[in-house]
Short mmCIF file of C-alpha atoms in Angstrom, two decimals:
data_model
loop_
_atom_site.label_atom_id
_atom_site.label_comp_id
_atom_site.label_asym_id
_atom_site.label_seq_id
_atom_site.Cartn_x
_atom_site.Cartn_y
_atom_site.Cartn_z
CA UNK A 1 -76.18 -48.85 -148.30
CA UNK A 2 -78.46 -50.22 -145.60
CA UNK A 3 -78.38 -48.04 -142.49
CA UNK A 4 -79.84 -48.92 -139.11
CA UNK A 5 -80.37 -45.96 -136.76
CA UNK A 6 -80.99 -46.73 -133.08
CA UNK A 7 -82.58 -44.46 -130.47
CA UNK A 8 -80.83 -45.40 -127.21
CA UNK A 9 -82.68 -42.89 -125.00
CA UNK A 10 -84.82 -44.76 -122.44
CA UNK A 11 -84.95 -41.93 -119.88
CA UNK A 12 -88.60 -40.83 -119.70
CA UNK A 13 -88.69 -37.77 -117.46
CA UNK A 14 -90.35 -35.33 -117.48
CA UNK A 15 -91.83 -37.27 -120.43
CA UNK A 16 -90.58 -39.65 -123.14
CA UNK A 17 -88.87 -37.66 -125.90
CA UNK A 18 -89.79 -38.37 -129.53
CA UNK A 19 -86.38 -38.86 -131.25
CA UNK A 20 -87.09 -36.21 -133.88
CA UNK A 21 -83.40 -35.48 -134.45
CA UNK A 22 -82.78 -39.12 -135.36
CA UNK A 23 -85.69 -38.95 -137.79
CA UNK A 24 -84.02 -35.90 -139.39
CA UNK A 25 -80.88 -37.99 -139.94
CA UNK A 26 -82.99 -40.80 -141.36
CA UNK A 27 -84.69 -38.46 -143.83
CA UNK A 28 -81.34 -37.03 -144.99
CA UNK A 29 -79.86 -40.51 -145.44
CA UNK A 30 -82.91 -41.67 -147.35
CA UNK A 31 -82.86 -38.64 -149.65
CA UNK A 32 -79.33 -39.55 -150.71
CA UNK A 33 -80.57 -42.94 -151.93
CA UNK A 34 -79.66 -45.15 -148.98
CA UNK A 35 -82.03 -47.64 -147.37
CA UNK A 36 -82.74 -46.72 -143.74
CA UNK A 37 -84.54 -48.21 -140.76
CA UNK A 38 -85.00 -46.73 -137.28
CA UNK A 39 -85.08 -48.91 -134.16
CA UNK A 40 -86.65 -46.99 -131.28
CA UNK A 41 -85.79 -48.60 -127.92
CA UNK A 42 -87.39 -45.97 -125.66
CA UNK A 43 -90.20 -48.26 -124.51
CA UNK A 44 -88.51 -51.61 -125.09
CA UNK A 45 -88.46 -54.05 -122.17
CA UNK A 46 -85.84 -56.24 -123.84
CA UNK A 47 -83.67 -54.00 -126.05
CA UNK A 48 -81.05 -56.73 -126.42
CA UNK A 49 -83.58 -59.07 -128.07
CA UNK A 50 -84.95 -56.34 -130.34
CA UNK A 51 -81.44 -55.46 -131.50
CA UNK A 52 -80.67 -59.09 -132.30
CA UNK A 53 -83.92 -59.61 -134.21
CA UNK A 54 -83.57 -56.37 -136.17
CA UNK A 55 -79.92 -56.87 -137.15
CA UNK A 56 -80.56 -60.46 -138.24
CA UNK A 57 -83.61 -59.47 -140.29
CA UNK A 58 -82.37 -56.21 -141.78
CA UNK A 59 -78.63 -57.00 -142.23
CA UNK A 60 -77.41 -53.37 -142.12
CA UNK A 61 -74.10 -52.18 -143.55
CA UNK A 62 -73.74 -49.42 -140.93
CA UNK A 63 -75.32 -48.81 -137.51
CA UNK A 64 -75.74 -45.34 -136.01
CA UNK A 65 -76.65 -44.99 -132.33
CA UNK A 66 -78.03 -41.72 -130.96
CA UNK A 67 -77.05 -40.88 -127.36
CA UNK A 68 -79.08 -38.03 -125.89
CA UNK A 69 -77.82 -37.73 -122.29
CA UNK A 70 -74.73 -38.73 -120.34
CA UNK A 71 -76.74 -38.45 -117.11
CA UNK A 72 -79.84 -36.75 -115.74
CA UNK A 73 -78.06 -33.41 -115.50
CA UNK A 74 -78.26 -32.79 -111.76
CA UNK A 75 -75.53 -32.25 -109.21
CA UNK A 76 -77.17 -34.10 -106.31
CA UNK A 77 -77.60 -37.88 -106.58
CA UNK A 78 -76.60 -37.78 -110.25
CA UNK A 79 -77.93 -40.69 -112.31
CA UNK A 80 -75.22 -41.83 -114.75
CA UNK A 81 -77.02 -43.24 -117.79
CA UNK A 82 -74.10 -44.61 -119.78
CA UNK A 83 -73.81 -48.09 -118.15
CA UNK A 84 -77.27 -49.09 -119.36
CA UNK A 85 -76.53 -47.78 -122.86
CA UNK A 86 -73.31 -49.79 -122.92
CA UNK A 87 -74.70 -53.02 -121.49
CA UNK A 88 -78.14 -53.13 -123.08
CA UNK A 89 -77.59 -51.44 -126.45
CA UNK A 90 -73.99 -51.04 -127.58
CA UNK A 91 -72.64 -54.40 -126.39
CA UNK A 92 -75.52 -56.36 -128.00
CA UNK A 93 -74.86 -54.48 -131.25
CA UNK A 94 -71.16 -55.30 -131.16
CA UNK A 95 -71.81 -58.96 -130.35
CA UNK A 96 -73.92 -59.52 -133.48
CA UNK A 97 -72.77 -56.84 -135.95
CA UNK A 98 -69.18 -56.82 -137.29
CA UNK A 99 -69.52 -53.63 -139.34
CA UNK A 100 -68.95 -49.95 -138.42
CA UNK A 101 -70.96 -48.52 -135.52
CA UNK A 102 -71.14 -44.74 -135.09
CA UNK A 103 -72.47 -42.78 -132.14
CA UNK A 104 -73.89 -39.27 -132.29
CA UNK A 105 -76.29 -36.99 -130.46
CA UNK A 106 -75.95 -34.24 -127.83
CA UNK A 107 -73.99 -36.35 -125.33
CA UNK A 108 -71.39 -37.18 -127.97
CA UNK A 109 -70.93 -33.48 -128.64
CA UNK A 110 -69.70 -33.08 -125.05
CA UNK A 111 -67.35 -36.07 -124.59
CA UNK A 112 -66.79 -37.82 -127.94
CA UNK A 113 -63.45 -39.43 -127.13
CA UNK A 114 -64.42 -40.52 -123.62
CA UNK A 115 -67.72 -42.00 -124.84
CA UNK A 116 -65.96 -44.00 -127.55
CA UNK A 117 -63.46 -45.39 -125.06
CA UNK A 118 -66.18 -46.19 -122.53
CA UNK A 119 -68.30 -47.98 -125.14
CA UNK A 120 -65.31 -49.63 -126.83
CA UNK A 121 -66.26 -48.14 -130.20
CA UNK A 122 -64.24 -46.35 -132.90
CA UNK A 123 -66.40 -43.68 -134.57
CA UNK A 124 -68.31 -40.67 -133.27
CA UNK A 125 -69.94 -37.65 -134.89
CA UNK A 126 -70.11 -34.69 -132.48
CA UNK A 127 -72.25 -31.69 -133.39
CA UNK A 128 -74.41 -31.58 -136.52
CA UNK A 129 -74.81 -35.07 -137.89
CA UNK A 130 -76.56 -34.72 -141.23
CA UNK A 131 -73.69 -33.97 -143.61
CA UNK A 132 -70.98 -35.72 -141.60
CA UNK A 133 -72.93 -38.98 -141.50
CA UNK A 134 -73.60 -38.81 -145.25
CA UNK A 135 -69.90 -38.24 -145.89
CA UNK A 136 -69.05 -41.26 -143.74
CA UNK A 137 -71.47 -43.41 -145.74
CA UNK A 138 -70.03 -42.12 -149.03
CA UNK A 139 -66.50 -43.07 -148.00
CA UNK A 140 -67.61 -46.48 -146.75
CA UNK A 141 -69.44 -47.16 -150.01
CA UNK A 142 -66.42 -46.17 -152.12
CA UNK A 143 -63.89 -47.89 -149.87
CA UNK A 144 -62.17 -44.61 -148.99
CA UNK A 145 -60.35 -43.83 -145.76
CA UNK A 146 -62.17 -41.81 -143.11
CA UNK A 147 -58.91 -40.52 -141.63
CA UNK A 148 -59.12 -36.72 -141.34
CA UNK A 149 -62.79 -36.62 -142.28
CA UNK A 150 -64.53 -33.40 -141.13
CA UNK A 151 -66.97 -33.94 -138.30
CA UNK A 152 -65.65 -37.40 -137.36
CA UNK A 153 -63.79 -38.58 -134.26
CA UNK A 154 -61.92 -41.87 -134.73
CA UNK A 155 -60.46 -43.63 -131.69
CA UNK A 156 -58.65 -46.96 -131.34
CA UNK A 157 -58.03 -47.89 -127.74
CA UNK A 158 -55.94 -45.15 -126.14
CA UNK A 159 -55.02 -43.60 -129.49
CA UNK A 160 -57.03 -40.81 -131.14
CA UNK A 161 -56.43 -41.44 -134.84
CA UNK A 162 -58.49 -38.52 -136.12
CA UNK A 163 -60.45 -35.73 -134.50
CA UNK A 164 -62.23 -33.71 -137.15
CA UNK A 165 -63.73 -30.33 -136.30
CA UNK A 166 -67.53 -30.57 -135.85
CA UNK A 167 -69.28 -30.07 -139.18
CA UNK A 168 -71.53 -27.01 -138.72
CA UNK A 169 -74.31 -26.97 -141.28
CA UNK A 170 -74.62 -23.43 -142.64
CA UNK A 171 -78.18 -23.60 -143.99
CA UNK A 172 -80.30 -25.89 -141.83
CA UNK A 173 -83.35 -25.18 -143.98
CA UNK A 174 -81.87 -27.35 -146.75
CA UNK A 175 -82.63 -30.67 -145.07
CA UNK A 176 -85.77 -32.71 -145.76
CA UNK A 177 -88.58 -32.57 -143.20
CA UNK A 178 -89.19 -36.04 -141.74
CA UNK A 179 -92.53 -37.49 -140.79
CA UNK A 180 -91.82 -39.31 -137.49
CA UNK A 181 -94.65 -41.77 -138.20
CA UNK A 182 -92.68 -43.07 -141.19
CA UNK A 183 -89.85 -44.23 -138.95
CA UNK A 184 -91.42 -44.68 -135.49
CA UNK A 185 -94.48 -45.95 -133.72
CA UNK A 186 -95.55 -42.71 -132.02
CA UNK A 187 -98.53 -44.33 -130.25
CA UNK A 188 -96.73 -44.79 -126.90
CA UNK A 189 -95.52 -41.18 -127.00
CA UNK A 190 -99.10 -40.01 -127.39
CA UNK A 191 -100.01 -41.63 -124.07
CA UNK A 192 -97.66 -39.18 -122.36
CA UNK A 193 -98.67 -36.25 -124.58
CA UNK A 194 -95.04 -36.02 -125.70
CA UNK A 195 -94.49 -32.97 -127.93
CA UNK A 196 -92.91 -32.84 -131.35
CA UNK A 197 -89.64 -30.95 -130.99
CA UNK A 198 -88.78 -28.10 -133.35
CA UNK A 199 -85.62 -26.02 -133.70
CA UNK A 200 -85.83 -22.48 -135.07
CA UNK A 201 -82.05 -22.13 -134.91
CA UNK A 202 -78.84 -23.86 -133.92
CA UNK A 203 -75.94 -22.45 -131.94
CA UNK A 204 -75.77 -20.09 -128.98
CA UNK A 205 -73.83 -16.84 -128.57
CA UNK A 206 -74.40 -16.57 -124.81
CA UNK A 207 -71.66 -17.33 -122.28
CA UNK A 208 -73.34 -19.09 -119.35
CA UNK A 209 -70.57 -20.63 -117.26
CA UNK A 210 -72.20 -24.05 -116.81
CA UNK A 211 -73.62 -24.58 -120.32
CA UNK A 212 -72.45 -26.80 -123.19
CA UNK A 213 -74.84 -25.63 -125.92
CA UNK A 214 -72.25 -23.56 -127.78
CA UNK A 215 -69.75 -26.39 -127.33
CA UNK A 216 -72.19 -28.75 -129.07
CA UNK A 217 -73.78 -26.40 -131.63
CA UNK A 218 -71.25 -23.59 -131.99
CA UNK A 219 -71.05 -19.98 -130.77
CA UNK A 220 -72.85 -18.46 -133.74
CA UNK A 221 -76.59 -18.49 -134.34
CA UNK A 222 -77.68 -20.27 -137.51
CA UNK A 223 -81.23 -19.06 -137.99
CA UNK A 224 -83.97 -20.85 -139.86
CA UNK A 225 -86.42 -19.06 -142.15
CA UNK A 226 -89.44 -18.25 -139.91
CA UNK A 227 -91.86 -19.07 -142.72
CA UNK A 228 -90.27 -22.48 -143.21
CA UNK A 229 -90.54 -23.16 -139.48
CA UNK A 230 -94.26 -22.35 -139.63
CA UNK A 231 -94.69 -24.52 -142.75
CA UNK A 232 -92.91 -27.39 -141.01
CA UNK A 233 -95.16 -27.18 -137.96
CA UNK A 234 -98.27 -27.05 -140.16
CA UNK A 235 -97.20 -30.13 -142.10
CA UNK A 236 -96.23 -32.10 -138.98
CA UNK A 237 -99.59 -31.38 -137.36
CA UNK A 238 -101.36 -32.58 -140.52
CA UNK A 239 -99.26 -35.74 -140.83
CA UNK A 240 -99.09 -36.81 -137.18
CA UNK A 241 -102.21 -35.30 -135.62
CA UNK A 242 -100.00 -34.06 -132.76
CA UNK A 243 -100.67 -30.41 -131.90
CA UNK A 244 -98.29 -30.22 -128.93
CA UNK A 245 -95.10 -28.56 -130.15
CA UNK A 246 -91.95 -27.80 -128.13
CA UNK A 247 -89.30 -25.36 -129.32
CA UNK A 248 -85.96 -26.84 -128.30
CA UNK A 249 -83.59 -23.99 -129.17
CA UNK A 250 -80.89 -23.26 -126.63
CA UNK A 251 -82.78 -19.99 -126.05
CA UNK A 252 -86.00 -19.48 -127.99
CA UNK A 253 -86.24 -15.69 -127.65
CA UNK A 254 -82.69 -14.71 -128.65
CA UNK A 255 -82.38 -13.10 -131.14
CA UNK A 256 -85.65 -11.50 -130.08
CA UNK A 257 -86.55 -10.26 -133.57
CA UNK A 258 -86.22 -13.79 -134.99
CA UNK A 259 -88.47 -15.29 -132.29
CA UNK A 260 -91.12 -12.66 -133.04
CA UNK A 261 -90.89 -13.40 -136.76
CA UNK A 262 -91.46 -17.11 -136.10
CA UNK A 263 -94.51 -16.34 -133.98
CA UNK A 264 -95.95 -13.95 -136.57
CA UNK A 265 -95.50 -16.58 -139.29
CA UNK A 266 -97.32 -19.10 -137.11
CA UNK A 267 -100.15 -16.67 -136.43
CA UNK A 268 -100.83 -16.45 -140.14
CA UNK A 269 -101.38 -20.23 -140.23
CA UNK A 270 -104.29 -20.00 -137.76
CA UNK A 271 -103.45 -23.39 -136.30
CA UNK A 272 -104.84 -24.68 -133.01
CA UNK A 273 -101.64 -25.49 -131.18
CA UNK A 274 -100.42 -26.24 -127.68
CA UNK A 275 -96.96 -24.69 -127.67
CA UNK A 276 -94.18 -24.69 -125.12
CA UNK A 277 -90.53 -23.73 -125.08
CA UNK A 278 -87.71 -25.19 -123.01
CA UNK A 279 -85.64 -22.02 -123.08
CA UNK A 280 -86.89 -18.49 -122.46
CA UNK A 281 -84.27 -15.91 -121.48
CA UNK A 282 -85.53 -13.24 -119.01
CA UNK A 283 -83.25 -10.66 -120.58
CA UNK A 284 -85.11 -10.67 -123.90
CA UNK A 285 -88.79 -10.56 -122.94
CA UNK A 286 -91.05 -7.66 -123.75
CA UNK A 287 -94.80 -7.12 -123.93
CA UNK A 288 -94.98 -7.74 -127.68
CA UNK A 289 -93.24 -11.12 -127.39
CA UNK A 290 -95.48 -12.34 -124.57
CA UNK A 291 -98.59 -11.11 -126.39
CA UNK A 292 -97.57 -12.99 -129.54
CA UNK A 293 -96.85 -16.13 -127.53
CA UNK A 294 -100.30 -15.97 -125.97
CA UNK A 295 -102.01 -15.43 -129.32
CA UNK A 296 -100.22 -18.25 -131.11
CA UNK A 297 -101.05 -20.85 -128.45
CA UNK A 298 -98.33 -21.08 -125.81
CA UNK A 299 -99.75 -23.15 -122.94
CA UNK A 300 -96.57 -23.09 -120.87
CA UNK A 301 -92.98 -21.86 -120.94
CA UNK A 302 -89.72 -22.70 -119.23
CA UNK A 303 -88.02 -19.61 -117.83
CA UNK A 304 -84.29 -20.11 -117.32
CA UNK A 305 -83.60 -17.74 -114.44
CA UNK A 306 -81.17 -20.08 -112.58
CA UNK A 307 -80.80 -17.59 -109.69
CA UNK A 308 -82.55 -14.63 -108.17
CA UNK A 309 -79.70 -12.45 -106.94
CA UNK A 310 -77.30 -10.41 -109.03
CA UNK A 311 -74.09 -11.81 -107.60
CA UNK A 312 -75.04 -15.35 -108.57
CA UNK A 313 -76.38 -14.30 -111.96
CA UNK A 314 -72.96 -12.78 -112.61
CA UNK A 315 -71.27 -15.97 -111.40
CA UNK A 316 -73.42 -17.97 -113.82
CA UNK A 317 -72.43 -15.68 -116.71
CA UNK A 318 -75.99 -14.49 -117.33
CA UNK A 319 -76.86 -11.58 -119.64
CA UNK A 320 -79.67 -10.35 -117.37
CA UNK A 321 -80.16 -9.25 -113.76
CA UNK A 322 -82.81 -9.46 -111.06
CA UNK A 323 -84.94 -6.64 -112.41
CA UNK A 324 -85.19 -8.46 -115.76
CA UNK A 325 -86.41 -11.56 -113.94
CA UNK A 326 -89.10 -9.60 -112.12
CA UNK A 327 -90.21 -7.90 -115.34
CA UNK A 328 -90.36 -11.19 -117.25
CA UNK A 329 -92.30 -12.91 -114.47
CA UNK A 330 -94.87 -10.14 -114.28
CA UNK A 331 -95.42 -10.08 -118.05
CA UNK A 332 -95.94 -13.84 -118.20
CA UNK A 333 -98.25 -13.76 -115.19
CA UNK A 334 -100.32 -10.92 -116.67
CA UNK A 335 -100.88 -12.98 -119.82
CA UNK A 336 -101.64 -16.05 -117.68
CA UNK A 337 -99.00 -18.22 -119.33
CA UNK A 338 -98.07 -21.07 -116.96
CA UNK A 339 -94.37 -20.89 -116.23
CA UNK A 340 -91.74 -23.33 -114.99
CA UNK A 341 -88.99 -21.38 -113.24
CA UNK A 342 -85.66 -23.17 -113.47
CA UNK A 343 -83.20 -22.61 -110.64
CA UNK A 344 -79.61 -23.85 -110.60
CA UNK A 345 -78.29 -23.55 -107.06
CA UNK A 346 -74.74 -24.30 -105.97
CA UNK A 347 -72.69 -22.35 -108.52
CA UNK A 348 -69.34 -20.73 -107.74
CA UNK A 349 -69.67 -18.46 -104.70
CA UNK A 350 -73.11 -19.70 -103.59
CA UNK A 351 -73.90 -18.94 -99.92
CA UNK A 352 -76.91 -19.30 -97.67
CA UNK A 353 -77.57 -15.59 -98.13
CA UNK A 354 -77.62 -15.87 -101.94
CA UNK A 355 -79.94 -18.88 -101.75
CA UNK A 356 -82.32 -16.96 -99.49
CA UNK A 357 -82.29 -13.96 -101.84
CA UNK A 358 -83.07 -16.22 -104.79
CA UNK A 359 -86.04 -17.76 -102.96
CA UNK A 360 -87.35 -14.32 -101.96
CA UNK A 361 -87.10 -13.04 -105.54
CA UNK A 362 -88.91 -16.01 -107.06
CA UNK A 363 -91.58 -16.11 -104.35
CA UNK A 364 -92.22 -12.42 -104.95
CA UNK A 365 -93.01 -12.70 -108.64
CA UNK A 366 -93.97 -16.30 -109.48
CA UNK A 367 -97.57 -17.50 -109.28
CA UNK A 368 -98.31 -20.13 -106.61
CA UNK A 369 -99.44 -22.25 -109.56
CA UNK A 370 -96.12 -21.83 -111.39
CA UNK A 371 -93.63 -24.66 -111.03
CA UNK A 372 -90.30 -23.82 -109.35
CA UNK A 373 -87.94 -26.54 -110.56
CA UNK A 374 -84.74 -26.58 -108.51
CA UNK A 375 -81.45 -28.24 -109.40
CA UNK A 376 -79.50 -28.87 -106.20
CA UNK A 377 -75.80 -28.59 -106.97
CA UNK A 378 -74.11 -28.09 -110.34
CA UNK A 379 -72.99 -31.01 -112.47
CA UNK A 380 -69.85 -29.83 -114.29
CA UNK A 381 -69.58 -30.72 -118.00
CA UNK A 382 -66.64 -30.78 -120.37
CA UNK A 383 -66.54 -27.72 -122.60
CA UNK A 384 -68.26 -25.41 -120.15
CA UNK A 385 -66.37 -22.34 -118.90
CA UNK A 386 -66.68 -23.51 -115.29
CA UNK A 387 -64.94 -26.77 -116.17
CA UNK A 388 -61.88 -24.82 -117.25
CA UNK A 389 -61.90 -22.82 -114.00
CA UNK A 390 -62.07 -25.99 -111.92
CA UNK A 391 -59.41 -27.81 -113.94
CA UNK A 392 -57.02 -24.89 -113.41
CA UNK A 393 -57.46 -25.06 -109.63
CA UNK A 394 -57.76 -28.86 -109.37
CA UNK A 395 -55.85 -30.34 -112.35
CA UNK A 396 -56.22 -33.93 -111.06
CA UNK A 397 -59.91 -33.73 -110.12
CA UNK A 398 -61.06 -35.50 -113.30
CA UNK A 399 -59.23 -38.08 -115.38
CA UNK A 400 -61.84 -38.23 -118.16
CA UNK A 401 -62.77 -34.59 -118.88
CA UNK A 402 -65.79 -34.63 -116.55
CA UNK A 403 -67.38 -37.57 -118.39
CA UNK A 404 -68.22 -39.29 -115.10
CA UNK A 405 -70.31 -36.92 -112.93
CA UNK A 406 -68.41 -34.33 -110.91
CA UNK A 407 -69.81 -31.34 -109.03
CA UNK A 408 -68.14 -28.10 -107.96
CA UNK A 409 -65.63 -28.72 -105.12
CA UNK A 410 -67.04 -27.79 -101.68
CA UNK A 411 -64.50 -25.03 -101.03
CA UNK A 412 -65.84 -23.15 -104.08
CA UNK A 413 -69.53 -23.19 -103.20
CA UNK A 414 -72.09 -23.99 -100.48
CA UNK A 415 -71.93 -27.51 -99.01
CA UNK A 416 -74.28 -29.63 -101.12
CA UNK A 417 -75.88 -31.43 -98.16
CA UNK A 418 -76.67 -28.11 -96.54
CA UNK A 419 -77.98 -26.78 -99.85
CA UNK A 420 -80.25 -29.79 -100.24
CA UNK A 421 -81.63 -29.22 -96.75
CA UNK A 422 -82.40 -25.55 -97.45
CA UNK A 423 -84.19 -26.35 -100.71
CA UNK A 424 -86.15 -29.13 -99.04
CA UNK A 425 -87.31 -26.80 -96.28
CA UNK A 426 -88.48 -24.28 -98.88
CA UNK A 427 -90.39 -27.01 -100.70
CA UNK A 428 -92.31 -27.93 -97.56
CA UNK A 429 -93.44 -24.32 -97.15
CA UNK A 430 -94.20 -23.75 -100.87
CA UNK A 431 -96.16 -26.46 -102.66
CA UNK A 432 -94.86 -25.45 -106.09
CA UNK A 433 -91.17 -26.15 -105.31
CA UNK A 434 -89.94 -29.37 -106.90
CA UNK A 435 -86.44 -30.85 -107.23
CA UNK A 436 -84.81 -32.57 -110.20
CA UNK A 437 -83.08 -35.20 -108.10
CA UNK A 438 -86.22 -36.63 -106.49
CA UNK A 439 -89.31 -35.38 -108.32
CA UNK A 440 -88.20 -36.56 -111.77
CA UNK A 441 -88.64 -40.15 -110.60
CA UNK A 442 -92.42 -40.19 -111.05
CA UNK A 443 -93.45 -43.71 -112.19
CA UNK A 444 -94.44 -43.96 -115.85
CA UNK A 445 -97.87 -45.40 -115.02
CA UNK A 446 -98.61 -42.40 -112.79
CA UNK A 447 -97.49 -40.02 -115.55
CA UNK A 448 -99.81 -41.73 -118.03
CA UNK A 449 -102.72 -41.64 -115.56
CA UNK A 450 -102.14 -37.95 -114.79
CA UNK A 451 -101.98 -37.16 -118.51
CA UNK A 452 -105.30 -38.93 -119.07
CA UNK A 453 -106.97 -37.03 -116.22
CA UNK A 454 -105.80 -33.71 -117.60
CA UNK A 455 -107.12 -34.56 -121.05
CA UNK A 456 -110.53 -35.20 -119.52
CA UNK A 457 -110.83 -32.37 -117.03
CA UNK A 458 -108.23 -29.67 -117.81
CA UNK A 459 -106.79 -30.16 -121.33
CA UNK A 460 -105.26 -26.67 -121.42
CA UNK A 461 -103.29 -27.07 -118.19
CA UNK A 462 -99.69 -28.40 -118.02
CA UNK A 463 -99.19 -31.75 -116.32
CA UNK A 464 -97.17 -30.32 -113.45
CA UNK A 465 -100.12 -28.26 -112.18
CA UNK A 466 -101.80 -31.52 -111.22
CA UNK A 467 -98.81 -32.35 -108.99
CA UNK A 468 -98.95 -28.90 -107.40
CA UNK A 469 -102.65 -29.51 -106.69
CA UNK A 470 -101.78 -32.80 -105.01
CA UNK A 471 -99.21 -31.00 -102.84
CA UNK A 472 -101.78 -28.35 -101.88
CA UNK A 473 -104.21 -31.07 -100.82
CA UNK A 474 -101.48 -32.74 -98.77
CA UNK A 475 -100.70 -29.42 -97.10
CA UNK A 476 -104.37 -28.80 -96.26
CA UNK A 477 -104.59 -32.26 -94.70
CA UNK A 478 -101.44 -31.73 -92.63
CA UNK A 479 -99.46 -34.35 -94.50
CA UNK A 480 -96.78 -31.90 -95.63
CA UNK A 481 -96.25 -30.74 -92.03
CA UNK A 482 -95.71 -34.35 -90.92
CA UNK A 483 -93.30 -34.94 -93.80
CA UNK A 484 -91.38 -31.82 -92.83
CA UNK A 485 -91.00 -32.90 -89.20
CA UNK A 486 -89.79 -36.35 -90.25
CA UNK A 487 -87.27 -34.81 -92.63
CA UNK A 488 -85.96 -32.45 -89.94
CA UNK A 489 -85.59 -35.36 -87.51
CA UNK A 490 -83.66 -37.45 -90.04
CA UNK A 491 -81.36 -34.59 -91.07
CA UNK A 492 -80.27 -33.04 -87.80
CA UNK A 493 -76.71 -32.48 -89.05
CA UNK A 494 -77.91 -29.97 -91.67
CA UNK A 495 -80.22 -27.93 -89.45
CA UNK A 496 -78.14 -24.81 -89.00
CA UNK A 497 -80.43 -21.90 -89.77
CA UNK A 498 -79.80 -19.02 -92.19
#
């Protein structure tokens, strides 16, 4: 069969994401003897025209559309991304292609039924896509019914015809390793220094109240062979020339022994890499881990602390406390590994006192050149434990299982306008405090220019340190003070002090 796979993700912050997962699907489909083509719309100015040209030229039998995000994941001024996907990608596909269209990807793992209804489509594959998509193609090719198929959600209008349990792949080392250059033009991604994304495992056994990872990937860790992970990275570096690698596990360092095994396997390769990880858990960091990370080439890490006081860490369902955060921060600072500290403020029971304690904790241990990335307010997602708590108290709050953005009701947490004001005040006093809802909107041209400058003058530094430097210059010139006074003047209603 001829299969057209479409990357619908056009959201480019903090950088454009190479659709490596879609390439993995393409490689699996191709290995089974099907013909496959990938249409990457990340940088397209006219996706509708590209879809029309590609469908007319290629004449696919099946179209698969990957949907990465429902929104930008913040609770304040949430940007809902689905309308553009519907209007500029799905609708053009439906207008020119009469055959089956499937959607998959992380967003579909959260709200499969609601996404199908919103997009006016029939088929979705939540969770692992490799085997489920191949089974769908097999049944289409043989003219068999897909009713009751594992891993498939089938919706017609208001009726859910079939809702198969997500197909969890037991051995994720069995799949072929794709070369992204075979399916994509990676040149535009290089301009942003976009990393190649690698998973060392799937699933998550943690119980964070806001998180959907175990809803999407399952509650059990499915670990990859550390040596195969190292081999994969070595081959990708050789084939693409890209040495920037990002580990995209839900939590890279849990299980701790597995993370160390991956790092030791990489050390044996003696590769010159620029590594980062999007998920480092403060409760599983020791001196050996940090030392290995430094040796193997970690240039930055994301530390998911979310809060800096024990009451809020408990509210968030974390498996660590404040002393673990302080220990982790000190170890990373001693090894001079640049760190982005992720804060998620506005969870159940948040108060001005807990916010102040969080700031004091982070300011105590983080370097002034570390990035403090603050999410103001909590966007509630279907499948998260907190969604169930809110639905029990407010059964009519959402009519679509939190598909459209909803935050925690104000009687269950700190007022979001007040919270925004407090975070903004902290950012004026500390040049390394940034906020998802406003600082992710950096223009693409500025991102490309900043990336070029770093390559010339500081190739080992993360991009965000350039923005901290700009803030420090603004502060020295008095610009930040003026901005602070203007903000205070415009937000008099939120000026109650701690």
